[in-house]
Coordinates of C-alpha atoms in Angstrom, one line a residue:
Chain A
M1 CA -0.1 -0.1 -0.1
S2 CA 1.6 3.1 -1.2
T3 CA 1.5 6.3 0.8
V4 CA 1.0 10.0 -0.8
I5 CA 2.7 12.6 1.0
A6 CA 1.1 15.5 0.1
T7 CA 3.5 18.2 -0.8
P8 CA 3.2 21.8 1.3
V9 CA 2.1 24.5 -1.1
K10 CA 4.4 27.4 -1.2
T11 CA 2.0 30.2 -1.1
R12 CA 3.7 34.0 -1.2
A13 CA 2.8 36.1 1.4
H14 CA 0.5 38.9 0.5
K15 CA 2.0 42.1 0.9
G16 CA 0.0 45.1 1.9
F17 CA 1.6 47.4 -1.2
S18 CA 3.0 46.0 -3.9
P19 CA 4.4 48.2 -6.8
G20 CA 4.5 44.8 -8.8
R21 CA 0.8 45.3 -8.6
I22 CA 0.2 48.7 -9.4
W23 CA 2.7 48.5 -12.7
T24 CA 0.0 45.8 -13.7
L25 CA -3.0 47.9 -13.3
A26 CA -1.3 50.8 -14.9
T27 CA -0.2 49.2 -17.3
H28 CA -3.7 47.9 -17.8
T29 CA -5.1 51.1 -17.6
A30 CA -2.6 52.9 -20.6
T31 CA -4.1 50.0 -22.7
Q32 CA -7.3 50.3 -21.8
L33 CA -7.2 54.3 -22.8
L34 CA -5.2 53.5 -25.9
R35 CA -7.7 51.2 -27.2
M36 CA -10.2 53.7 -26.8
R37 CA -8.3 55.5 -29.6
I38 CA -8.0 59.0 -27.4
V39 CA -4.5 59.5 -28.0
A40 CA -4.9 59.3 -31.8
F41 CA -7.4 62.0 -32.0
L42 CA -5.4 64.2 -29.5
A43 CA -2.4 63.4 -32.2
V44 CA -4.2 64.5 -35.1
F45 CA -5.3 67.9 -32.7
C46 CA -1.9 68.6 -32.0
L47 CA -0.5 67.8 -36.0
V48 CA -3.6 70.3 -37.2
A49 CA -2.4 73.2 -35.0
L50 CA 1.1 72.3 -35.9
G51 CA 0.6 72.3 -39.5
A52 CA -1.7 75.7 -39.0
A53 CA 1.7 77.4 -37.7
F54 CA 3.0 77.3 -40.9
F55 CA 0.3 79.4 -42.6
F56 CA 0.7 82.3 -40.9
P57 CA 1.7 85.6 -42.8
Q58 CA 5.5 86.2 -43.4
L59 CA 6.6 87.9 -40.3
S60 CA 9.3 88.7 -38.8
P61 CA 11.8 85.1 -38.0
E62 CA 11.5 85.9 -34.1
Q63 CA 7.7 86.6 -34.5
Q64 CA 7.3 83.4 -36.8
L65 CA 8.9 81.3 -34.4
K66 CA 7.7 82.4 -31.2
Q67 CA 3.8 81.8 -33.3
L68 CA 4.9 78.5 -34.1
K69 CA 6.1 77.8 -30.2
D70 CA 2.8 79.8 -28.7
W71 CA 0.3 77.6 -30.8
S72 CA 2.0 74.6 -30.3
M73 CA 2.3 75.0 -26.7
G74 CA -1.3 76.2 -26.2
S75 CA -2.5 73.3 -28.2
M76 CA -0.4 70.4 -26.1
L77 CA -1.8 72.4 -22.9
V78 CA -5.4 72.3 -24.2
A79 CA -5.1 69.0 -25.6
S80 CA -3.4 67.5 -22.5
V81 CA -6.2 69.1 -20.2
V82 CA -8.5 68.3 -22.0
F83 CA -7.2 64.3 -22.3
S84 CA -6.8 64.6 -18.7
I85 CA -10.0 65.2 -17.9
T86 CA -12.3 62.9 -20.2
A87 CA -9.8 60.1 -20.1
T88 CA -10.0 60.0 -16.1
A89 CA -13.9 60.8 -16.0
L90 CA -14.1 57.6 -17.8
L91 CA -12.0 55.5 -16.2
L92 CA -14.0 54.3 -13.1
P93 CA -17.5 54.0 -14.8
K94 CA -15.8 51.8 -17.8
D95 CA -14.3 49.8 -15.3
L96 CA -17.8 49.5 -13.4
E97 CA -19.7 48.9 -16.9
D98 CA -17.2 46.0 -17.9
R99 CA -17.6 44.5 -14.5
T100 CA -13.5 44.4 -14.2
L101 CA -13.7 46.5 -11.0
Y102 CA -15.2 43.7 -9.4
T103 CA -12.8 40.9 -10.6
I104 CA -9.8 43.1 -9.5
L105 CA -11.4 44.0 -6.3
S106 CA -12.1 40.9 -5.3
K107 CA -8.8 39.9 -5.4
P108 CA -6.5 40.8 -2.4
V109 CA -6.0 44.5 -4.3
P110 CA -6.3 47.2 -1.7
R111 CA -8.4 49.9 -3.2
Y112 CA -5.5 52.6 -2.8
E113 CA -3.6 50.2 -4.9
Y114 CA -6.2 50.2 -7.4
L115 CA -6.5 53.7 -7.3
L116 CA -2.6 54.3 -7.9
G117 CA -2.7 52.0 -10.6
K118 CA -5.3 54.1 -12.5
L119 CA -3.3 57.3 -11.7
L120 CA -0.1 56.0 -12.8
G121 CA -1.5 54.4 -16.1
M122 CA -2.9 57.9 -16.9
L123 CA 0.1 59.6 -16.1
L124 CA 2.4 57.2 -18.5
L125 CA 0.1 57.7 -21.3
L126 CA 0.1 61.6 -20.8
F127 CA 4.0 61.2 -20.7
C128 CA 4.5 59.3 -23.5
G129 CA 2.1 61.3 -25.3
L130 CA 4.1 64.6 -24.4
L131 CA 7.2 63.1 -25.3
L132 CA 6.3 62.4 -28.5
M133 CA 4.7 65.8 -29.3
D134 CA 7.9 66.9 -27.5
L135 CA 10.2 65.2 -29.9
I136 CA 8.0 66.2 -33.1
F137 CA 7.7 69.7 -32.3
S138 CA 11.8 69.8 -31.4
V139 CA 12.2 68.7 -35.3
V140 CA 9.6 70.9 -36.8
L141 CA 11.0 74.0 -35.0
W142 CA 14.4 73.1 -35.4
L143 CA 13.9 73.0 -39.1
K144 CA 12.1 76.4 -39.2
Q145 CA 15.0 77.8 -37.5
Q146 CA 17.7 76.4 -40.1
A147 CA 15.3 77.7 -43.1
L148 CA 15.0 81.1 -41.1
L149 CA 18.3 81.3 -40.4
S150 CA 19.4 80.6 -44.3
A151 CA 17.0 82.9 -45.6
M152 CA 18.4 85.5 -43.5
I153 CA 22.0 84.9 -43.8
A154 CA 21.2 84.6 -47.8
M155 CA 19.6 88.0 -47.6
L156 CA 22.5 89.8 -45.8
E157 CA 24.7 88.6 -48.4
Q158 CA 22.4 89.5 -51.3
Q159 CA 22.7 93.3 -49.2
Q160 CA 26.6 92.7 -48.9
A161 CA 26.2 93.1 -45.1
A162 CA 26.9 89.4 -44.2
T163 CA 29.9 90.6 -41.9
P164 CA 30.8 88.3 -38.8
E165 CA 29.0 90.4 -36.4
N166 CA 25.7 90.6 -38.3
V167 CA 25.9 86.8 -39.3
A168 CA 26.3 86.3 -35.4
Y169 CA 23.6 89.0 -34.5
V170 CA 21.2 87.2 -36.5
E171 CA 21.9 83.4 -35.3
A172 CA 21.9 84.5 -31.6
S173 CA 18.3 86.5 -32.1
I174 CA 17.0 83.6 -33.9
R175 CA 18.3 80.8 -31.7
K176 CA 17.1 82.6 -28.7
Y177 CA 13.2 82.1 -30.1
G178 CA 14.2 78.3 -31.5
L179 CA 14.8 75.4 -30.1
N180 CA 16.3 75.7 -26.5
S181 CA 16.1 74.0 -23.5
G182 CA 13.1 76.3 -22.6
V183 CA 10.7 74.0 -25.1
H184 CA 11.5 70.8 -22.8
V185 CA 10.7 73.0 -19.8
E186 CA 7.4 74.4 -21.0
V187 CA 6.6 70.6 -22.0
W188 CA 7.2 69.7 -18.6
M189 CA 5.1 72.1 -17.0
V190 CA 2.1 71.2 -19.3
F191 CA 2.9 67.5 -17.9
L192 CA 2.9 68.9 -14.6
R193 CA -0.5 70.9 -15.1
A194 CA -2.0 67.5 -16.2
S195 CA -1.0 65.4 -13.7
V196 CA -2.7 67.9 -11.1
V197 CA -5.7 68.0 -13.3
T198 CA -5.8 64.2 -13.7
A199 CA -5.5 63.5 -9.8
M200 CA -8.0 66.2 -9.0
T201 CA -10.3 64.3 -11.7
L202 CA -9.9 61.0 -10.2
L203 CA -10.9 62.6 -6.9
I204 CA -14.1 63.8 -8.1
S205 CA -14.5 60.6 -9.9
T206 CA -14.4 58.6 -6.9
F207 CA -18.0 60.3 -5.3
A208 CA -19.3 61.5 -8.4
S209 CA -22.7 59.7 -10.0
T210 CA -22.0 60.3 -13.6
T211 CA -19.5 60.6 -16.1
L212 CA -20.6 63.8 -17.1
F213 CA -20.9 65.4 -13.7
T214 CA -17.1 64.4 -13.2
I215 CA -16.2 66.1 -16.5
I216 CA -18.4 69.1 -15.6
T217 CA -17.1 69.4 -12.5
S218 CA -13.4 69.1 -13.2
M219 CA -13.2 71.4 -15.9
A220 CA -14.9 74.2 -14.0
F221 CA -12.4 73.4 -11.4
T222 CA -9.4 73.5 -13.8
I223 CA -10.8 76.9 -15.5
A224 CA -11.1 78.3 -11.8
G225 CA -7.6 76.9 -11.1
F226 CA -6.0 79.0 -14.0
G227 CA -7.3 82.4 -12.2
V228 CA -7.0 81.2 -8.9
A229 CA -3.5 83.3 -8.8
L230 CA -5.6 86.5 -10.0
M231 CA -8.5 85.7 -7.6
R232 CA -6.1 86.4 -4.7
E233 CA -4.4 89.3 -6.4
W234 CA -7.5 91.3 -7.2
V235 CA -10.0 90.1 -5.3
L236 CA -8.9 89.2 -2.0
K237 CA -6.5 92.3 -1.9
G238 CA -9.1 95.1 -3.8
L239 CA -11.8 96.9 -2.6
Y240 CA -14.3 94.3 -3.3
G241 CA -17.1 93.7 -0.7
W242 CA -17.9 90.6 1.8
T243 CA -19.4 88.3 -0.3
E244 CA -16.8 88.8 -3.6
K245 CA -13.8 87.9 -1.0
T246 CA -15.8 85.0 0.6
V247 CA -16.3 83.5 -2.9
G248 CA -12.6 84.7 -3.8
A249 CA -11.3 83.0 -0.8
L250 CA -13.7 79.7 -1.5
L251 CA -12.3 79.4 -5.0
A252 CA -8.6 80.1 -3.8
I253 CA -9.0 77.0 -1.4
L254 CA -10.9 74.7 -3.3
C255 CA -9.3 74.9 -6.7
P256 CA -5.5 74.4 -7.4
D257 CA -3.4 76.9 -8.8
L258 CA -2.8 75.7 -11.9
G259 CA -1.3 79.2 -13.4
M260 CA 1.8 78.8 -11.0
F261 CA 3.2 76.1 -13.6
D262 CA 3.0 79.3 -16.2
L263 CA 6.7 80.0 -16.9
S264 CA 6.2 80.7 -20.7
T265 CA 8.1 84.2 -21.2
A266 CA 10.8 82.6 -18.6
A267 CA 11.2 79.5 -20.7
I268 CA 11.6 81.4 -23.9
R269 CA 14.5 83.2 -22.7
G270 CA 16.1 80.1 -21.5
E271 CA 16.1 81.7 -17.3
V272 CA 14.6 78.7 -15.6
T273 CA 16.7 76.8 -13.8
L274 CA 16.7 73.3 -12.7
G275 CA 16.4 74.3 -9.2
V276 CA 13.0 75.7 -10.2
V277 CA 12.0 73.2 -12.3
G278 CA 12.2 70.7 -9.0
Q279 CA 10.6 73.3 -7.1
L280 CA 7.6 73.1 -9.2
T281 CA 7.8 69.4 -9.7
G282 CA 7.3 69.2 -6.0
Y283 CA 4.8 71.3 -5.9
A284 CA 2.7 69.3 -8.3
A285 CA 3.9 66.2 -6.3
M286 CA 2.0 67.8 -3.0
Y287 CA -1.3 68.2 -4.7
V288 CA -1.3 65.1 -6.5
A289 CA -0.1 63.4 -3.1
A290 CA -3.0 65.2 -1.3
Y291 CA -5.7 64.4 -3.8
M292 CA -4.7 60.7 -4.0
V293 CA -4.9 60.7 -0.1
V294 CA -8.6 62.0 -0.3
S295 CA -9.7 60.0 -3.2
H296 CA -8.8 57.0 -1.4
L297 CA -10.9 58.2 2.0
F298 CA -13.9 58.5 -0.6
F299 CA -13.3 55.4 -2.5
V300 CA -13.1 53.2 0.5
E301 CA -16.5 54.2 1.5
K302 CA -18.0 53.9 -2.1
E303 CA -20.6 51.3 -2.5
L304 CA -19.7 49.3 -5.7
Chain B
M1 CA -15.1 59.4 12.0
N2 CA -16.8 58.9 9.0
K3 CA -14.2 58.5 6.0
R4 CA -15.9 60.9 3.7
V5 CA -16.3 63.5 6.4
L6 CA -12.4 63.5 6.8
G7 CA -11.6 63.4 3.4
V8 CA -13.5 66.6 3.1
L9 CA -12.2 67.8 6.0
L10 CA -8.5 67.1 4.8
F11 CA -9.3 68.4 1.5
L12 CA -10.3 71.7 3.0
A13 CA -7.2 71.6 5.5
F14 CA -5.2 71.1 2.2
G15 CA -6.9 73.9 0.7
L16 CA -6.5 76.4 3.5
A17 CA -2.8 75.0 4.1
R18 CA -1.2 75.9 0.8
L19 CA -2.6 79.4 0.5
P20 CA 0.4 81.1 2.1
L21 CA 2.5 78.3 0.1
D22 CA 0.7 79.4 -3.0
H23 CA 1.6 83.3 -2.3
A24 CA 5.0 82.6 -1.0
M25 CA 6.1 80.8 -4.2
T26 CA 4.2 83.4 -6.5
M27 CA 6.0 86.1 -5.6
N28 CA 9.2 84.0 -5.2
L29 CA 9.0 83.3 -8.8
R30 CA 8.0 87.0 -9.8
E31 CA 11.3 88.1 -8.0
K32 CA 13.4 86.1 -10.0
G33 CA 11.5 87.4 -12.8
L34 CA 10.1 84.1 -13.8
K35 CA 6.3 85.0 -13.4
E36 CA 4.5 87.9 -14.7
A37 CA 2.6 89.6 -12.7
P38 CA -1.4 89.9 -13.6
P39 CA -2.0 93.1 -16.3
T40 CA -2.5 96.2 -14.9
V41 CA -6.1 97.0 -16.2
S42 CA -7.8 100.0 -15.6
W43 CA -11.7 99.6 -16.2
Q44 CA -11.6 101.8 -19.3
E45 CA -10.3 98.5 -20.6
D46 CA -11.9 95.2 -21.4
F47 CA -11.6 94.0 -18.1
G48 CA -13.3 91.0 -19.2
Q49 CA -11.2 89.8 -21.9
M50 CA -8.2 91.0 -19.9
F51 CA -9.7 88.2 -17.4
L52 CA -10.3 85.2 -20.1
A53 CA -6.9 86.1 -22.0
T54 CA -5.0 85.7 -18.2
L55 CA -5.9 82.0 -17.8
G56 CA -2.9 80.3 -17.5
G57 CA -0.5 79.1 -19.9
L58 CA -3.2 80.6 -22.7
R59 CA -1.6 84.3 -22.0
S60 CA 0.9 83.8 -24.9
L61 CA -1.6 82.0 -27.0
V62 CA -4.2 84.4 -26.6
A63 CA -1.7 87.3 -27.5
S64 CA -0.5 85.2 -30.3
V65 CA -4.2 85.6 -31.4
G66 CA -4.3 89.4 -30.6
F67 CA -0.9 89.9 -32.6
L68 CA -2.5 88.0 -35.8
E69 CA -5.7 90.2 -35.6
A70 CA -3.6 93.0 -35.2
Y71 CA -1.6 91.6 -38.5
S72 CA -5.2 91.6 -40.1
A73 CA -5.9 95.2 -39.1
W74 CA -2.9 96.8 -40.5
E75 CA -3.7 95.3 -44.0
R76 CA -6.7 97.0 -43.8
N77 CA -5.0 100.2 -42.1
D78 CA -7.2 100.1 -39.6
W79 CA -5.2 101.8 -37.4
G80 CA -7.3 101.9 -34.0
A81 CA -7.8 98.3 -34.0
V82 CA -3.9 97.7 -34.4
D83 CA -3.2 99.9 -31.1
N84 CA -6.2 98.3 -29.7
R85 CA -4.9 94.7 -30.4
M86 CA -1.2 95.2 -29.7
T87 CA -2.1 97.0 -26.2
L88 CA -4.0 94.0 -25.7
V89 CA -0.9 91.7 -26.7
T90 CA 1.3 93.8 -24.7
R91 CA -0.6 93.5 -21.9
M92 CA -0.8 89.5 -22.1
Q93 CA 3.0 89.6 -22.8
P94 CA 4.9 92.8 -21.1
Y95 CA 8.3 91.0 -21.0
E96 CA 8.2 90.1 -24.8
P97 CA 10.3 92.8 -26.5
T98 CA 9.1 92.1 -29.9
Y99 CA 5.5 92.6 -29.1
W100 CA 6.7 96.2 -27.9
D101 CA 8.7 96.9 -30.7
E102 CA 6.0 95.8 -33.2
A103 CA 3.5 97.8 -31.6
S104 CA 5.7 101.1 -31.9
W105 CA 6.4 100.5 -35.1
H106 CA 3.0 100.4 -36.2
M107 CA 2.0 103.4 -34.7
A108 CA 5.5 105.7 -35.1
Y109 CA 6.2 104.3 -39.0
N110 CA 3.2 102.8 -40.5
A111 CA 0.5 104.8 -39.3
A112 CA 2.2 107.9 -39.0
S113 CA 3.5 107.7 -42.4
Y114 CA -0.3 106.7 -44.0
F115 CA -1.6 109.8 -42.4
K116 CA 1.4 111.8 -43.9
R117 CA 0.4 110.4 -47.5
D118 CA -3.0 110.7 -47.0
K119 CA -4.2 113.4 -49.6
S120 CA -7.8 113.6 -48.2
L121 CA -6.4 115.5 -45.3
R122 CA -5.5 119.1 -45.2
A123 CA -2.1 119.5 -44.4
A124 CA -2.2 120.6 -40.7
I125 CA -4.4 117.6 -39.9
Q126 CA -1.8 115.5 -42.4
N127 CA 1.2 116.7 -39.9
K128 CA -1.0 116.5 -36.5
L129 CA -1.9 113.2 -36.9
F130 CA 1.7 112.0 -38.3
K131 CA 2.9 113.7 -35.2
D132 CA 0.3 111.9 -32.6
H133 CA 1.0 108.7 -34.2
V134 CA 4.7 108.8 -33.8
Q135 CA 4.3 110.3 -30.3
R136 CA 2.2 107.1 -29.5
G137 CA 4.9 104.9 -30.6
L138 CA 7.5 106.7 -28.2
E139 CA 4.4 106.3 -25.6
I140 CA 4.4 102.2 -26.5
L141 CA 8.3 102.1 -26.5
N142 CA 8.6 103.9 -22.8
E143 CA 6.1 101.7 -21.5
G144 CA 7.6 98.6 -22.8
L145 CA 11.1 100.1 -21.1
R146 CA 9.3 100.4 -17.7
Y147 CA 9.2 96.3 -17.9
L148 CA 12.3 95.8 -20.1
P149 CA 14.8 98.9 -18.4
E150 CA 17.9 97.4 -20.1
N151 CA 16.4 96.0 -23.6
R152 CA 18.6 96.7 -26.2
R153 CA 15.8 96.3 -29.2
L154 CA 13.8 98.9 -27.5
L155 CA 16.4 101.1 -26.7
E156 CA 17.3 100.9 -30.5
A157 CA 14.2 101.1 -31.6
L158 CA 13.8 104.4 -29.3
G159 CA 17.2 105.9 -30.7
Y160 CA 15.4 105.4 -34.2
I161 CA 12.1 107.2 -33.7
Y162 CA 14.4 110.3 -32.2
K163 CA 16.5 110.0 -35.2
D164 CA 14.3 109.5 -38.1
R165 CA 10.7 110.2 -36.8
Q166 CA 10.7 113.0 -34.3
P167 CA 14.5 114.6 -34.6
D168 CA 15.8 114.7 -30.9
P169 CA 19.6 113.9 -31.6
E170 CA 20.3 114.2 -27.9
R171 CA 17.6 111.7 -26.8
A172 CA 18.5 109.5 -29.8
A173 CA 22.3 109.5 -28.7
T174 CA 21.3 108.5 -25.1
A175 CA 18.9 105.8 -26.6
F176 CA 21.6 104.3 -28.9
I177 CA 24.5 104.4 -26.6
E178 CA 22.2 102.7 -23.9
A179 CA 21.4 99.8 -26.4
H180 CA 25.0 99.2 -27.1
K181 CA 25.8 99.0 -23.4
N182 CA 23.2 96.3 -23.3
G183 CA 24.6 94.3 -26.3
S184 CA 23.8 96.1 -29.8
L185 CA 26.1 96.0 -32.7
D186 CA 28.8 98.2 -32.6
F187 CA 26.9 100.2 -35.3
I188 CA 24.5 101.3 -33.1
E189 CA 27.2 103.0 -30.9
R190 CA 28.6 104.8 -33.8
L191 CA 25.0 106.3 -34.6
G192 CA 24.6 107.4 -31.1
A193 CA 28.0 109.6 -32.1
Y194 CA 26.9 110.9 -35.2
E195 CA 23.9 112.1 -33.2
L196 CA 26.0 113.6 -30.6
V197 CA 27.6 115.5 -33.2
K198 CA 24.6 117.2 -34.3
V199 CA 23.7 118.1 -30.7
G200 CA 26.7 119.8 -30.7
D201 CA 27.9 121.5 -27.3
R202 CA 31.1 120.8 -26.1
A203 CA 30.4 117.9 -23.8
S204 CA 28.5 115.9 -26.2
S205 CA 31.2 116.7 -28.9
A206 CA 33.9 115.4 -26.7
Q207 CA 32.1 112.2 -25.9
A208 CA 31.3 111.6 -29.4
Y209 CA 34.9 112.2 -30.6
E210 CA 35.8 109.5 -27.8
I211 CA 34.0 107.1 -29.4
L212 CA 34.4 107.8 -33.6
K213 CA 38.2 108.1 -32.3
R214 CA 38.2 104.9 -30.7
Y215 CA 36.9 103.1 -34.0
Y216 CA 39.0 104.9 -36.1
D217 CA 42.2 103.7 -34.3
R218 CA 41.1 100.2 -34.5
G219 CA 42.3 100.7 -38.4
P220 CA 40.6 99.6 -41.4
P221 CA 37.7 99.5 -42.5
F222 CA 36.9 102.2 -39.6
T223 CA 39.5 104.4 -41.4
K224 CA 37.9 104.2 -44.6
M225 CA 34.1 104.7 -43.3
E226 CA 33.4 108.5 -44.9
S227 CA 30.7 109.0 -42.3
I228 CA 33.5 108.7 -39.2
Q229 CA 36.3 110.6 -41.2
R230 CA 33.3 113.6 -42.0
D231 CA 32.4 113.5 -38.4
L232 CA 35.6 113.5 -37.0
R233 CA 37.2 116.4 -38.6
I234 CA 34.0 118.4 -37.7
L235 CA 35.0 117.4 -34.2
E236 CA 38.8 118.2 -34.4
N237 CA 37.8 121.8 -35.6
R238 CA 35.3 121.9 -32.7
L239 CA 37.2 121.0 -30.0
N240 CA 40.2 122.6 -31.2
I241 CA 42.3 119.3 -31.2
P242 CA 46.5 119.9 -32.1
A243 CA 47.5 119.2 -35.6
D244 CA 49.8 116.4 -35.1
K245 CA 46.9 114.5 -33.3
R246 CA 44.2 115.1 -36.3
I247 CA 43.5 112.5 -38.5
P248 CA 45.1 112.8 -42.4
A249 CA 43.6 114.9 -44.7
A250 CA 41.2 113.6 -47.0
P251 CA 43.2 112.7 -50.5
A252 CA 42.0 114.4 -53.3
P253 CA 39.6 112.4 -55.0
A254 CA 41.5 110.9 -58.2
S255 CA 39.5 112.0 -61.2
T256 CA 38.9 109.4 -64.0
T257 CA 38.4 112.1 -66.9
S258 CA 41.5 113.2 -68.6
P259 CA 42.2 117.0 -68.0
R260 CA 40.5 119.5 -70.1
P261 CA 43.0 120.7 -72.7
M262 CA 44.2 123.8 -72.4
L263 CA 43.0 126.3 -75.1
R264 CA 44.9 129.3 -74.4
N265 CA 47.8 130.0 -71.9
T266 CA 47.6 133.1 -71.3
N267 CA 44.5 135.6 -71.2
P268 CA 43.5 137.7 -73.9

C-alpha cells in the first residue's frame, strides 16, 4: 500500500503594498485608454495645430518662431488638459460597466493600489504622449529655425552686409526664439499641470454619480484653477465686498493654482533653472499626493 | 469618524494650508523674474477680455491670436484696431520685447506715414496725425522700457524714432549708447556718436570724438568709413584738437576723366 505524501503548497505572503500590482494596473489602464482611440484624436489635433503654424503670414523670423511655439504649446496644453479630464472621468465608470472593477477588487488588491494604478496609467500615457509631441515639435521647430536662418544669411549676403558681426547677431536672435532647453521645460510644465488635473478628476470621480458630472465639475475646477492667482491678487486684496471676498477665498481654497506652472516667457528666455523646475515638480507632487489621500478616503467608502 | 467627512475636512485643510505657500511661491517666482504679475488693467480697458486671456498658460496663445488680429487690421489700414489689439498683446506678455517693438513700429512708422501721405486730409491735419502717431509709438516704447529697462531692441527702436521720426539728437544718442551698453552691435554706438555730433555742445562733441576716434584707431575698415572721417574732422575743428593728433587730410578724389586741354595759356 503506497502512501501519498502531500507536498506543502508554497504560498507567497500577501503584501500590503505591491509596486508590481500597481504597475500591472497602470499598464492595463494605459492599454485600455489606447484602445479607446483617445490618443489618436489628440495626435491629429496637435498635428493640425502644428501645421496651422506654417500658414501664418510672413512675419519677422522671431515672430514666426514665437507664433509657432505659442500655438504648439497652447494646443499641447489644451489637448493634455482635455485628455486628462475626459479619460480620467471614464476610468471608473468603464471598469464598473465592464465589471472588471469587481474582478480586481475581489482579489486581495487594496483599493488604494487600484487608485494608484489608475493614476499611474494615466500619467504614463500622458508622459509618453507629451514626449512624442515634444519630439515632433522639436524637429519641426529646428527645421523652421534653420530655414529662417539660411534665408536671413542669404538676404544679408545679397545686401553685402554678411559681416561676421551681423551674422552672429542674426544667429543669436533667431536661436533665442528657436529650439532650446526652454521648450522642454515648457512641455514639462504642461505635464505637471495635466498631472494635477488628472489627480483632481480622479478625486471627483470617486464620489461622482455620473461621468458627465465628473467632466463638467473637473472642467469648472480647472478653469477656475487657472484664475486662482488672479483671484488672490485682485479679489482678496482689492476693494471688493464681503461676498466677493468669500467667493474668492473659497475658490482659492478649493481649486488648485494651475497658473503657477505658467513660465512661458521665462522659458523662452531660457532663464528657468533646474532648481525652479524641481520646486514646481515638488509642488505638483504635493497636489497629487494630497488628492490621492482624499480620493482613497472617498473610494474606500464607496458602495460598488 | 466617517471617512468621507474626514476626506472633506482633509481637502479643506489642504486648501487652507497651501494658501500661504501658493502666495509665497508666486512672489518668489516673480522676484526671480520668472513669472509675470497679472496685467494692470484700468476700468477703461476691457476687463472681461483681460481676465479671460489671463487664464494660465493660455496667455501667450491669446497674445498670439491678438497679434494676428493686429496684423490683419494693419493690412486693412485700421490703425485704431491695430493699436487696440497690440495693447492687449503687450498687456498679455509685457516681458516680450518683440511685441512692444512691433506695436511701436505700427504707430510711429506705418500709421504715421499713412496719415502723412493721405491726400484727402488738409496739410495741417496730416502733420498733426503724423506727430500724434509718432508720439504714440514713443509712449508704447517707454511703457515697454518700464518692464524691460535694459532691452537693447527697445532702446534701439527708441533711438531710431528720435533720429528719424521726431528728431531729437540728444535723446537719440542717449538711447543708442544705452542700447550698445546692453549688447547692441558696434554700429549702434557709432549711430549714437553721429547724433551727438548734431547736438553740437562741447560735452556731446567730446563724447562723440572719444567714440569715433576709438573706432578710427582700430584701423580698417573704420579708417575708410566716410561718415567717421567726416564727423571726426568736424569734431577736431570744434574741439581744437592739436594738428599732430588730427586724422590725415582726405586725399583729393582721383579724377577718372582726362584733364581738359588748355586752349589758351594766357588771357587775351
